[in-house]
Coordinates of C-alpha atoms and ligand atoms in Angstrom, one line a residue:
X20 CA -45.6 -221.0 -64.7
X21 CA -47.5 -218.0 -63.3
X22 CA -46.1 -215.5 -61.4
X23 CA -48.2 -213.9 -58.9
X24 CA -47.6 -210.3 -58.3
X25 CA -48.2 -208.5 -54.8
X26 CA -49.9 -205.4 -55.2
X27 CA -47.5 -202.8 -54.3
X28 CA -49.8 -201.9 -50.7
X29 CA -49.3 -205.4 -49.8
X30 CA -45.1 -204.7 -49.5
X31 CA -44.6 -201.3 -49.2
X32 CA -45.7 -199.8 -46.1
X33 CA -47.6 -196.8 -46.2
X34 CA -47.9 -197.1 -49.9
X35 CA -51.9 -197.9 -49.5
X36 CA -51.6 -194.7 -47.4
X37 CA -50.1 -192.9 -49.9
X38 CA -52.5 -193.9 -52.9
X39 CA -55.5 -192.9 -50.6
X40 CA -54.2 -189.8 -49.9
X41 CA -53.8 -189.1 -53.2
X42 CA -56.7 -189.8 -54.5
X43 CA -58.6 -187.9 -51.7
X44 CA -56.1 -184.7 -52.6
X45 CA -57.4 -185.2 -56.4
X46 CA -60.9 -185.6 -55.5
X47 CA -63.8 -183.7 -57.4
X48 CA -67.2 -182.8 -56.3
X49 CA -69.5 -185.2 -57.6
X50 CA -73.4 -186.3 -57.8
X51 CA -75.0 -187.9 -54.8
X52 CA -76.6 -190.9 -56.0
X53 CA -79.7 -191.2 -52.9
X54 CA -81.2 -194.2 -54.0
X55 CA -78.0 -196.1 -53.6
X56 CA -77.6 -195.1 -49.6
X57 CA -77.9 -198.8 -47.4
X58 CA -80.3 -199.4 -44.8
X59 CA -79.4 -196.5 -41.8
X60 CA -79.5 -199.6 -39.2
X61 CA -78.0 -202.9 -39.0
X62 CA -80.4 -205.5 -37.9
X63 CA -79.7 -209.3 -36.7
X64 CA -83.0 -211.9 -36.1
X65 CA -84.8 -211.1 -33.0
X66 CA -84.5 -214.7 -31.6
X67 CA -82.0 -213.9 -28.3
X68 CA -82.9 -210.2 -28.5
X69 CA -82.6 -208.4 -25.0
X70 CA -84.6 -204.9 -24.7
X71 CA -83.1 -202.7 -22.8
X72 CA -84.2 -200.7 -19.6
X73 CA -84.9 -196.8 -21.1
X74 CA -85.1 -195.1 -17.5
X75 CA -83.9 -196.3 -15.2
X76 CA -80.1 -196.2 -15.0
X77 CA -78.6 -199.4 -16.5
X78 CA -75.0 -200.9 -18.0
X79 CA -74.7 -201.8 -20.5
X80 CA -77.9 -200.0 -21.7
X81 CA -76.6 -196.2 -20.6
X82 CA -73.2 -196.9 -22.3
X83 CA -74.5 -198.1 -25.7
X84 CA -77.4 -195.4 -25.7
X85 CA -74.8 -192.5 -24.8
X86 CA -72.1 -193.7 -27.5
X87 CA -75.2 -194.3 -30.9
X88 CA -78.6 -194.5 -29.6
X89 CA -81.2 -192.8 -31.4
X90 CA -81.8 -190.1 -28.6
X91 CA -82.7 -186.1 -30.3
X92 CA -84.9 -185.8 -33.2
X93 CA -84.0 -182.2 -35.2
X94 CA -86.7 -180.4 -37.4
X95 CA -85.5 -179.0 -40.5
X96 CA -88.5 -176.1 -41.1
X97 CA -87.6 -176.1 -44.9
X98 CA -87.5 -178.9 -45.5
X99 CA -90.2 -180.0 -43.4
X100 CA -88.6 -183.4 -42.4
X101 CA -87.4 -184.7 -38.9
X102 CA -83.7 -186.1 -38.9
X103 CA -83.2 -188.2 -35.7
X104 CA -79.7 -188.0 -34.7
X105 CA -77.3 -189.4 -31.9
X106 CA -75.2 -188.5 -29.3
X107 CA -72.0 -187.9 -31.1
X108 CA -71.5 -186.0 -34.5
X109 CA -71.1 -188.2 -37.3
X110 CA -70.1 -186.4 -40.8
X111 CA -73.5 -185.8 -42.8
X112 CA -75.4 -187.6 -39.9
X113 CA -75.0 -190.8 -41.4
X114 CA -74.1 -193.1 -38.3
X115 CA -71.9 -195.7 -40.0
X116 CA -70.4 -197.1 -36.9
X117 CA -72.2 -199.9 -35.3
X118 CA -71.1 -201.5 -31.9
X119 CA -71.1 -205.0 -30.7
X120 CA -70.8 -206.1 -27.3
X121 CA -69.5 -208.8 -25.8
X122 CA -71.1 -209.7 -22.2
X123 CA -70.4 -212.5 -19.7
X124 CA -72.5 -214.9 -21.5
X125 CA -72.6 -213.6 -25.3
X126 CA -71.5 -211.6 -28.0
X127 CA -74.6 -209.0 -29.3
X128 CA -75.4 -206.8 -31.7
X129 CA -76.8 -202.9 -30.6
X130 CA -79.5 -202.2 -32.0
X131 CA -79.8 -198.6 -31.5
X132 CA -83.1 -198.0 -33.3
X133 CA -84.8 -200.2 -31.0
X134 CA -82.6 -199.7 -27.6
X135 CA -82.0 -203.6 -27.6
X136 CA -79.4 -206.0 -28.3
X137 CA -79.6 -209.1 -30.4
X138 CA -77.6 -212.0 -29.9
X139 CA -74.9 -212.5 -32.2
X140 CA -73.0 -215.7 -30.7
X141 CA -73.6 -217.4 -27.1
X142 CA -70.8 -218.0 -24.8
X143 CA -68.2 -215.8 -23.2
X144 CA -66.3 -213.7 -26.1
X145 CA -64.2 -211.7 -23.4
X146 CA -61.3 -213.7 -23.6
X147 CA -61.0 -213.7 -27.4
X148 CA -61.4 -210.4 -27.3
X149 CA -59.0 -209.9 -24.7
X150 CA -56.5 -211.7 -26.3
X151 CA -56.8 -210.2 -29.7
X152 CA -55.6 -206.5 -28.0
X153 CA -52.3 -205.3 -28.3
X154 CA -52.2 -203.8 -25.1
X155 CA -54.8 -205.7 -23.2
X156 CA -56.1 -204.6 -20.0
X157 CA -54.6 -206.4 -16.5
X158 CA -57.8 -207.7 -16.1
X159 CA -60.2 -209.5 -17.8
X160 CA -62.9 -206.3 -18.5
X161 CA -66.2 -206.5 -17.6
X162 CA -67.5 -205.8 -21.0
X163 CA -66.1 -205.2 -24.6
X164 CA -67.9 -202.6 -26.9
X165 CA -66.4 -203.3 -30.3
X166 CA -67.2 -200.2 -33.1
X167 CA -67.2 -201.5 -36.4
X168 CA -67.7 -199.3 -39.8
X169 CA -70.3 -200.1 -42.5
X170 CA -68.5 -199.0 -45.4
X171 CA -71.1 -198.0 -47.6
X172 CA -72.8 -196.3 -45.2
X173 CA -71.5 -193.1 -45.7
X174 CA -69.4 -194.3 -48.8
X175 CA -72.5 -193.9 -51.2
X176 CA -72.1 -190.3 -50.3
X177 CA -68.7 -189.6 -49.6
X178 CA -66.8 -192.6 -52.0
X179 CA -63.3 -192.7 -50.6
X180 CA -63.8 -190.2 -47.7
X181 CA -65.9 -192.3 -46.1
X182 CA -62.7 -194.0 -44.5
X183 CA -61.3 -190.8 -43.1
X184 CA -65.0 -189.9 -41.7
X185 CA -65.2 -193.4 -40.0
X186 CA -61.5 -193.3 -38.9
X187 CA -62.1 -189.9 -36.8
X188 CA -65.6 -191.5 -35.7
X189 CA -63.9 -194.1 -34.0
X190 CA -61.8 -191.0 -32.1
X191 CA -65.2 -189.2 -31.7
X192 CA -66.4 -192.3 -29.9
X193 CA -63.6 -192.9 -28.3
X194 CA -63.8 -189.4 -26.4
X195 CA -67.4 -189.7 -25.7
X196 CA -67.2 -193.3 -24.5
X197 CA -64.5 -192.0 -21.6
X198 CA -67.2 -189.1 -20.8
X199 CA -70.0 -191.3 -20.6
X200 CA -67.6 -194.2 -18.7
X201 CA -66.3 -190.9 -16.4
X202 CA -70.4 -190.1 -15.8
X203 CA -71.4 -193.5 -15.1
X204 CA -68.5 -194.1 -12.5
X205 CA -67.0 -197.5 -14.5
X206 CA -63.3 -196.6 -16.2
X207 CA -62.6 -197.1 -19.9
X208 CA -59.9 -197.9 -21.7
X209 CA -59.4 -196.7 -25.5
X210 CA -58.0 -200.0 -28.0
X211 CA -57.0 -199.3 -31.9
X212 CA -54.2 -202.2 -32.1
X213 CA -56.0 -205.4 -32.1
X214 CA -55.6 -208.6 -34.1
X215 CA -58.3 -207.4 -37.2
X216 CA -58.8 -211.1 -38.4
X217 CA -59.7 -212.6 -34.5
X218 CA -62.0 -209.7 -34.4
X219 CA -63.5 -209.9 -37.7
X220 CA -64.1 -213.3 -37.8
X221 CA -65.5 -213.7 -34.3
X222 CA -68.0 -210.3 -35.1
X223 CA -68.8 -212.5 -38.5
X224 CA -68.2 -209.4 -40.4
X225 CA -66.8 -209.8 -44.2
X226 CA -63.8 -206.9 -44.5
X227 CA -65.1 -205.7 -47.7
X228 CA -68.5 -204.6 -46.3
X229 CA -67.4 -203.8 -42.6
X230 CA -64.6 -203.0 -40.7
X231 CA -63.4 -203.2 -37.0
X232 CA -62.0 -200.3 -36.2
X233 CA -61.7 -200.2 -32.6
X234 CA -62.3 -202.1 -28.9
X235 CA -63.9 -200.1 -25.9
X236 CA -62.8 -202.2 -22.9
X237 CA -64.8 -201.3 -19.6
X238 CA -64.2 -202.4 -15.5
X239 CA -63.4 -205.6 -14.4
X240 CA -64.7 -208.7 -13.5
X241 CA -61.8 -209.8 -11.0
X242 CA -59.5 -208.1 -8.8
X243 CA -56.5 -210.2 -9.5
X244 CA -54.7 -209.7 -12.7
X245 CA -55.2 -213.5 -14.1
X246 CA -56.9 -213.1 -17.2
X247 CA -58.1 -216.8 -18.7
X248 CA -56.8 -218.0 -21.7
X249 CA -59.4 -218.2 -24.3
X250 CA -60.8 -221.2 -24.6
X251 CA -63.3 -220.5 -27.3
X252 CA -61.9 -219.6 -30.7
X253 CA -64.1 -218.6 -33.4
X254 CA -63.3 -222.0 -35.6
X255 CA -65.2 -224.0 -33.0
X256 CA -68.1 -222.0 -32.2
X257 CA -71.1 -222.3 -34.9
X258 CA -71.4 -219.4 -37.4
X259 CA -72.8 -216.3 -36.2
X260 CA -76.2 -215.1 -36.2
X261 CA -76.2 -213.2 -39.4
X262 CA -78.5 -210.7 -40.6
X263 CA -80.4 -210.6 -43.4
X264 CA -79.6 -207.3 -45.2
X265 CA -76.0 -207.7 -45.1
X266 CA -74.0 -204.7 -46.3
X267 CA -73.1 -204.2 -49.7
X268 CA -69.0 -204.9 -50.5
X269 CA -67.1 -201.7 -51.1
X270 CA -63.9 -203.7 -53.1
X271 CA -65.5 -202.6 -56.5
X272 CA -67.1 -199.6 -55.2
X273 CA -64.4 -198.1 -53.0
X274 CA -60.9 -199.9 -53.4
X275 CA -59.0 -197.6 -51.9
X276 CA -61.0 -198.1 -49.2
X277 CA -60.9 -201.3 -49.5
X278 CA -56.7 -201.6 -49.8
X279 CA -56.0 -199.1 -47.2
X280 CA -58.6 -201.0 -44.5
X281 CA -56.6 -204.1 -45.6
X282 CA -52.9 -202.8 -45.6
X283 CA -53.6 -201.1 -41.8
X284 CA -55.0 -204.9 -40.8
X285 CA -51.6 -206.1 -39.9
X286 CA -50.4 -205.6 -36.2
X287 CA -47.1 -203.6 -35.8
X288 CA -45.0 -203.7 -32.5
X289 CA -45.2 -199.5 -32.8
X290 CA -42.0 -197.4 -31.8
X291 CA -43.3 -194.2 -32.4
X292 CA -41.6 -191.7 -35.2
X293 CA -39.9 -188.3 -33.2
X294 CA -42.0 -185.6 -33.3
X295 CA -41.8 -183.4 -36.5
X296 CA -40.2 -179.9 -36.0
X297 CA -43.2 -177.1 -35.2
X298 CA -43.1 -174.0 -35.8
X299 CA -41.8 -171.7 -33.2
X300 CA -42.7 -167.6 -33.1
X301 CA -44.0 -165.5 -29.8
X302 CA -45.1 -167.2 -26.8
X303 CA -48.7 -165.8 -26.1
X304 CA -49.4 -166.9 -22.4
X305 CA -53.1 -167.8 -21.6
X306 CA -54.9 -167.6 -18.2
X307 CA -55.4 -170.5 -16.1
X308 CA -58.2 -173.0 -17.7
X309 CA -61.5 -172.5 -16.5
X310 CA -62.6 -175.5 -14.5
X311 CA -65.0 -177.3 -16.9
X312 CA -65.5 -181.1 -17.3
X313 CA -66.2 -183.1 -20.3
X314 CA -68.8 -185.0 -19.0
X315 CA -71.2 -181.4 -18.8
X316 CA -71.0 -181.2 -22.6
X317 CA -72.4 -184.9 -22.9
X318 CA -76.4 -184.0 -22.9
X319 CA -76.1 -180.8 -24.8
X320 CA -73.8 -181.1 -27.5
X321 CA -75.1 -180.6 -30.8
X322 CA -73.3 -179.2 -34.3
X323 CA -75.1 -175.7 -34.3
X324 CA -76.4 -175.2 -38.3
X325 CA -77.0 -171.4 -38.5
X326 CA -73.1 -170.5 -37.2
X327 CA -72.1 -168.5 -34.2
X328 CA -73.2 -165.1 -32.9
X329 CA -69.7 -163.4 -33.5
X330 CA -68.9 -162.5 -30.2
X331 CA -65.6 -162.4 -28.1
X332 CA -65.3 -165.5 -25.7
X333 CA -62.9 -165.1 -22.7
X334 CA -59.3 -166.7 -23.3
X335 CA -59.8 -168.3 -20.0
X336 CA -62.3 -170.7 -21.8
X337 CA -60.3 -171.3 -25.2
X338 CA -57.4 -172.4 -22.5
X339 CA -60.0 -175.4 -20.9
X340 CA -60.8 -176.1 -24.4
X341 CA -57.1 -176.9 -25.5
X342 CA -56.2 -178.0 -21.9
X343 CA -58.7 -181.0 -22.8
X344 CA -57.7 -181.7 -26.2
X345 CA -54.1 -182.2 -25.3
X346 CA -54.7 -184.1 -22.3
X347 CA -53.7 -188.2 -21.6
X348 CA -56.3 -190.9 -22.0
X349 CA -56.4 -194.4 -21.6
X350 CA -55.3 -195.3 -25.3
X351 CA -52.9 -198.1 -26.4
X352 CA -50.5 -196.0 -28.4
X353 CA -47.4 -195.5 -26.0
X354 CA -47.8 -192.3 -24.2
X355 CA -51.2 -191.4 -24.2
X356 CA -51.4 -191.4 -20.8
X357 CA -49.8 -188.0 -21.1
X358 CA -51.2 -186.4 -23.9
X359 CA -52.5 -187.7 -27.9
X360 CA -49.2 -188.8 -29.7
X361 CA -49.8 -188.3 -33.0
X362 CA -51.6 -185.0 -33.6
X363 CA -51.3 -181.6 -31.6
X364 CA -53.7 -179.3 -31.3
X365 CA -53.1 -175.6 -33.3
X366 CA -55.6 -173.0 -33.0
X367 CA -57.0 -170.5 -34.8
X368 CA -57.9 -167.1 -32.9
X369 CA -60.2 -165.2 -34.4
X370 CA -62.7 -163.5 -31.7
X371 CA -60.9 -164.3 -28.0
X372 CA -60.6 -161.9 -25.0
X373 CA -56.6 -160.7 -25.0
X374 CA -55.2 -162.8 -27.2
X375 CA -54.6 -161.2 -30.6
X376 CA -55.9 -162.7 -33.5
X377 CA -53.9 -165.3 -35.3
X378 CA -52.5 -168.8 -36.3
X379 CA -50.9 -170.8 -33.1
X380 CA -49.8 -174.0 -31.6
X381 CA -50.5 -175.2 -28.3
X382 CA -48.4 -176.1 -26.0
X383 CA -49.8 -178.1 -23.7
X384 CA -46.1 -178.3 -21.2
X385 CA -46.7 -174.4 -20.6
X386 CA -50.2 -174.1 -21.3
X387 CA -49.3 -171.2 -23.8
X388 CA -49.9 -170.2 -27.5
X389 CA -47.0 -170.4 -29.7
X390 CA -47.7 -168.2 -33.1
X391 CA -46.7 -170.4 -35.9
X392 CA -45.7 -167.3 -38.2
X393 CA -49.2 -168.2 -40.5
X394 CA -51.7 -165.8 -41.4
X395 CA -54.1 -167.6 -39.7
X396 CA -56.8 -166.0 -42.8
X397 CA -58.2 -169.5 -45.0
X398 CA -60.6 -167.3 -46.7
X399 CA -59.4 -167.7 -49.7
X400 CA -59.5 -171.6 -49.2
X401 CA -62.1 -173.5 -51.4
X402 CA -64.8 -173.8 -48.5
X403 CA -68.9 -175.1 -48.5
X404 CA -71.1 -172.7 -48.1
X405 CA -72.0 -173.4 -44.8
X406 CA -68.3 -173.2 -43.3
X407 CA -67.4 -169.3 -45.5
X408 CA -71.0 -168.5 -43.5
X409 CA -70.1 -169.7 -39.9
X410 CA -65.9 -169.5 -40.1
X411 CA -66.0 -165.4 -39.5
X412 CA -68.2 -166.1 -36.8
X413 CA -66.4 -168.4 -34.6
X414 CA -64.5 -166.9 -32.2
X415 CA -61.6 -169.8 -32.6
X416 CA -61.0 -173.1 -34.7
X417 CA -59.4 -175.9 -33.2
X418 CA -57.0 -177.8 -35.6
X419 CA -55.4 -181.1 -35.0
X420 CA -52.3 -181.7 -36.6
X421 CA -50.0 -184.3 -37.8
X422 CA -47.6 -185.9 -40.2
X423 CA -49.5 -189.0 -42.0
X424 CA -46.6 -190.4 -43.8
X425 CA -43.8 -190.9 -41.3
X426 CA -45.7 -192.9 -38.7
X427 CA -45.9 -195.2 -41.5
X428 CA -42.0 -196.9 -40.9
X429 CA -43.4 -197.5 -37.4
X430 CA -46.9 -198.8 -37.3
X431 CA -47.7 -199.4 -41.4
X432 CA -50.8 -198.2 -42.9
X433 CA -52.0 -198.6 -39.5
X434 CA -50.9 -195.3 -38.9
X435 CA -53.6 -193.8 -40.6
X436 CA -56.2 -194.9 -38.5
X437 CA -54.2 -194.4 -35.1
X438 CA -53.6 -190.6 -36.5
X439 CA -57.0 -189.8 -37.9
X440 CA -58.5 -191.6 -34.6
X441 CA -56.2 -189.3 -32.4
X442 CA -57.7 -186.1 -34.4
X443 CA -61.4 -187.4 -34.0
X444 CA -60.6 -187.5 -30.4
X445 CA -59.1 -184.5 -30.1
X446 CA -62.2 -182.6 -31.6
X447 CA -64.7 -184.4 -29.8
X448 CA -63.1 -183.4 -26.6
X449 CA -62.7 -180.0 -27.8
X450 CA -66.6 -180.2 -28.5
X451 CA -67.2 -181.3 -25.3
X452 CA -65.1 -178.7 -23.5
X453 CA -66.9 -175.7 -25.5
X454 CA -70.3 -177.2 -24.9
X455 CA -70.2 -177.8 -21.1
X456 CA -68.5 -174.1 -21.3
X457 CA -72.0 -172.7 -22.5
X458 CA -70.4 -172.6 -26.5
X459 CA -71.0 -174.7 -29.0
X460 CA -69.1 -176.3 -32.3
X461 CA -68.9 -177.9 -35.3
X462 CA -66.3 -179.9 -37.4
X463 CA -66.1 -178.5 -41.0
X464 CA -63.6 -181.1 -42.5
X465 CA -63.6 -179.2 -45.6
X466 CA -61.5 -176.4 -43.5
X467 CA -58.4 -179.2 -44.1
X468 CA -57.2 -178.2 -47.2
X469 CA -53.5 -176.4 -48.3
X470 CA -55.1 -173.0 -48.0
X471 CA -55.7 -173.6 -43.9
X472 CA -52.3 -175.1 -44.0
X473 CA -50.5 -172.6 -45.3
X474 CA -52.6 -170.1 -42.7
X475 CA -51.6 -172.6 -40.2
X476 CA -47.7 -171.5 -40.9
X477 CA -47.1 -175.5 -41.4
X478 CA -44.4 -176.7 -43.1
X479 CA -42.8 -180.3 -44.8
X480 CA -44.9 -183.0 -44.0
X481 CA -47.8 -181.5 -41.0
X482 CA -51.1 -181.0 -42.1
X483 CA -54.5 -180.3 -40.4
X484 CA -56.5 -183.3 -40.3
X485 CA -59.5 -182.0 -38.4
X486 CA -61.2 -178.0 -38.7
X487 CA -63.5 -177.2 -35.4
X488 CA -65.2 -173.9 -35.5
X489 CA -66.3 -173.4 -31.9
X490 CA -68.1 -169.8 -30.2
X491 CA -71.3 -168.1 -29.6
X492 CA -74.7 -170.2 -30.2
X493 CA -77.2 -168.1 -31.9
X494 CA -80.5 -168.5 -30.4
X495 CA -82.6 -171.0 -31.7
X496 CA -80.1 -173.4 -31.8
X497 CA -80.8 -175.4 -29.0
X498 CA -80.3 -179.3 -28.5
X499 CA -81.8 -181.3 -26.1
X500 CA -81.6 -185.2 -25.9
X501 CA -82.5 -188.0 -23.4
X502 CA -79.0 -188.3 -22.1
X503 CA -79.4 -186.7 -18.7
Ligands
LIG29 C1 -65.8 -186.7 -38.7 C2 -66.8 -185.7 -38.9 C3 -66.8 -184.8 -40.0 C4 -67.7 -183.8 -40.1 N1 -67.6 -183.0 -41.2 C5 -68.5 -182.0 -41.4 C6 -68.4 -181.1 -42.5 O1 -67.5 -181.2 -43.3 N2 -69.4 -180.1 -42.6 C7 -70.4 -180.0 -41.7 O2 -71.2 -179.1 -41.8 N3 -70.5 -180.8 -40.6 C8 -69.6 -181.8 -40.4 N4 -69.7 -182.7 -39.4 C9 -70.8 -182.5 -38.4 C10 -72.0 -183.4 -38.8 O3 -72.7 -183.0 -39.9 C11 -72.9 -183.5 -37.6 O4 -72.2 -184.1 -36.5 C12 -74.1 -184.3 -37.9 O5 -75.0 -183.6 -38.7 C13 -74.9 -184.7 -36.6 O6 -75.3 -183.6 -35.9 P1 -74.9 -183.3 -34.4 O7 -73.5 -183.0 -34.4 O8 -75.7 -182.1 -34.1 O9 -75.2 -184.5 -33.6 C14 -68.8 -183.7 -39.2 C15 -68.9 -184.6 -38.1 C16 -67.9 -185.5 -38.0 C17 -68.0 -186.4 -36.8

């Protein structure tokens, strides 16, 4: 008689978590194999392709161009090549989130190369959709973006990282998709619990090459709260339209990857775990936030690439920046209505008007700085080049922070999406605040190490997840893009 053994990620929760994390903390620089990077765009046959309107103002087309399409083309003199990038940072520019949408009568592909969007499967997909979310909407939504990771997309380069990148991508979208839904007038709601099967199998997406990682739900199509059952499941609807170049599997490359993506798939009912004691020092009061919206940092944001001019920035402005990190959004975690749930926002002061250089924690009841007792100095951390040139620049660094073990009694490995999400989120906005201030910023995720946590004064089980080094664009570094 055979016995078959469960892998221990399968029962223990949190234990794929913990493996991953591991591995990550043991990691070692290693050689870039180019030739082995995937196609940068997903493509599906043209037959049921739609082409988009590039003018004049459109949903879904402004939505789906504002979250990935192809809209700034950079110039890097020595080089003497033209990167073309997208709206939102991704790490090393490699895009690997793709979105699907699901429309009144079909379920398409984006295809942000070519501002169109190819049909995937006919028929309403709302419903299934709908039903698949743990905290669905009232109503039935007028439209469904669904972000779903290519694995190897950025795992040729980054092996195992490549989960935490696409994790916080998700959050990075997830901000920018609430500007963009704020700028176009329609309301957005955030998803990260859903039914992974029901979504995977109705996207036609194998989990070893692709993962769901998140639902953008938008409007309404009703004004009464029945939503219809589905009636369509994916068993009876013929397989999807299927491309042709189909993502390589990561379960050999990357199965860590692989285990973790598989061990979060599960749906939790999510009580979440009491906050972790912070660190509590002087109370450094900050002025009143300077009145700046998120949606003014959508056309100009851009990661600057020759640091920060290291001047002084008023503390009026680092107070709108952490106002909008630690404010509520539409999220399906309880309490984010309030304010992100399973990260807070710590700063590092280097170059602000009044407030004396240091390691603090915001607190977003008060609006104040608490100093957390660190050092607030991560020079001696192991850092990329770029980040020791730009980090004594920056006039501040927003950290999010969070415990990534205990939310696992609560939610499973789930927990590290939800957190990692949350701290993509978190940054974004932060981005967004600094740009529409007349800053600018960039996520160096090689600032999270045990140097900047130490510096952080962090003790037990927090730990920066995110490193934003925002302040004074040089000049040169401009960014312009089609988004206005
Ligand atoms: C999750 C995430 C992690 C990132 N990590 C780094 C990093 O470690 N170092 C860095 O220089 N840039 C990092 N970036 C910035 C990207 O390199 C940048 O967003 C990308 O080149 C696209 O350029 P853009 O931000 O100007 O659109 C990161 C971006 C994201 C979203």
């Amino acid at each position: 008689m055979s016995h078959v053994v469960a892998p221990p990620s399968a029962v223990v929760p949190g234990e794929a978590t913990r493996q991953y994390l591991a591995a990550l903390a043991a990691r070692k620089r290693e050689r870039i194999d180019w030739s082995a990077a995937p196609p940068t765009y997903k493509r599906y046959p043209a037959k049921g392709r739609v082409v988009l309107p590039w003018r004049e103002p459109s949903l879904p087309g402004d939505l789906l161009r504002g979250l990935l399409g192809v809209t700034r083309a950079e110039w890097a003199h020595g080089a003497r090549t033209v990167r073309l990038k997208r709206p939102a940072p991704s790490g090393g520019a490699l895009y690997p989130i793709e979105a699907y949408i699901a429309l009144r009568d079909g379920l398409y592909h984006y295809d942000a190369a070519h501002h169109a969007v190819d049909l995937v499967r006919p028929g309403d997909h709302r419903p299934v959709l709908h039903a698949a979310l743990a905290r669905p909407p009232a109503v039935l939504p007028e439209l469904v973006v669904v972000p779903a990771a290519v694995f190897w997309r950025n795992g040729f380069k980054y092996k195992e990282f490549a989960y935490r990148l696409q994790c916080q991508e998700i959050g990075v979208l997830s901000a920018q998709v609430l500007a963009l839904g704020e700028r176009l007038g329609v309301p957005m709601g955030v998803h990260w619990r859903f039914d992974d099967a029901a979504c995977q199998s109705l996207l036609g997406l194998d989990p070893a090459c692709e993962g769901v990682l998140g639902a953008f739900t938008c409007g309404t199509t009703t004004a009464t709260s029945h939503v219809p059952a589905p009636t369509a499941t994916t068993e009876n609807h013929p397989p999807p339209n299927t491309t042709d170049h189909l993502p390589p599997s990561v379960a050999d490359r990357l199965p860590l990857l692989t285990a973790l993506h598989a061990a979060g798939a599960a749906p939790h009912p999510g009580v979440l775990p009491p906050a972790p004691p912070s660190p509590r020092g002087p109370v450094v009061r900050l002025p009143a936030p300077r009145a700046v919206r998120l949606t003014d940092g959508l056309a100009r944001r851009g990661s600057p690439d020759n640091g920060f001019l290291p001047r002084p920035i008023p503390a009026g402005t680092l107070a709108a920046v952490l106002a909008h990190c630690a404010a509520g959004y539409p999220g399906d975690l309880p309490g984010t209505a309030d304010a992100p749930v399973t990260v807070t926002p710590y700063v590092l002061v280097q170059r602000v008007t009044g407030i004396p250089a240091g390691a603090y924690r915001y607190d977003r009841r008060t609006g104040a700085l608490v100093a957390t007792g660190g050092t607030g100095d991560v020079r001696s951390a192991p850092l990329q080049p770029n980040t020791r040139l730009a980090l004594p620049e920056a006039a501040a660094v927003v950290v999010p922070v969070g415990d990534q073990a205990t939310g696992a009694t609560a939610f499973g490995d789930r927990w590290y999406r939800l957190q990692q999400a949350e701290a993509g989120l978190v940054v974004h906005r932060a981005a967004l605040a600094a740009t529409a201030a007349g800053l600018t910023a960039r996520i160096h995720s090689d600032g999270t190490n045990p140097v900047t946590d130490a510096a952080l004064g962090l003790a037990g089980p927090l730990r920066s997840l995110s490193f934003l080094l925002l302040g004074t664009a040089r000049p040169g570094s401009t960014v312009t893009t089609s988004l206005t």
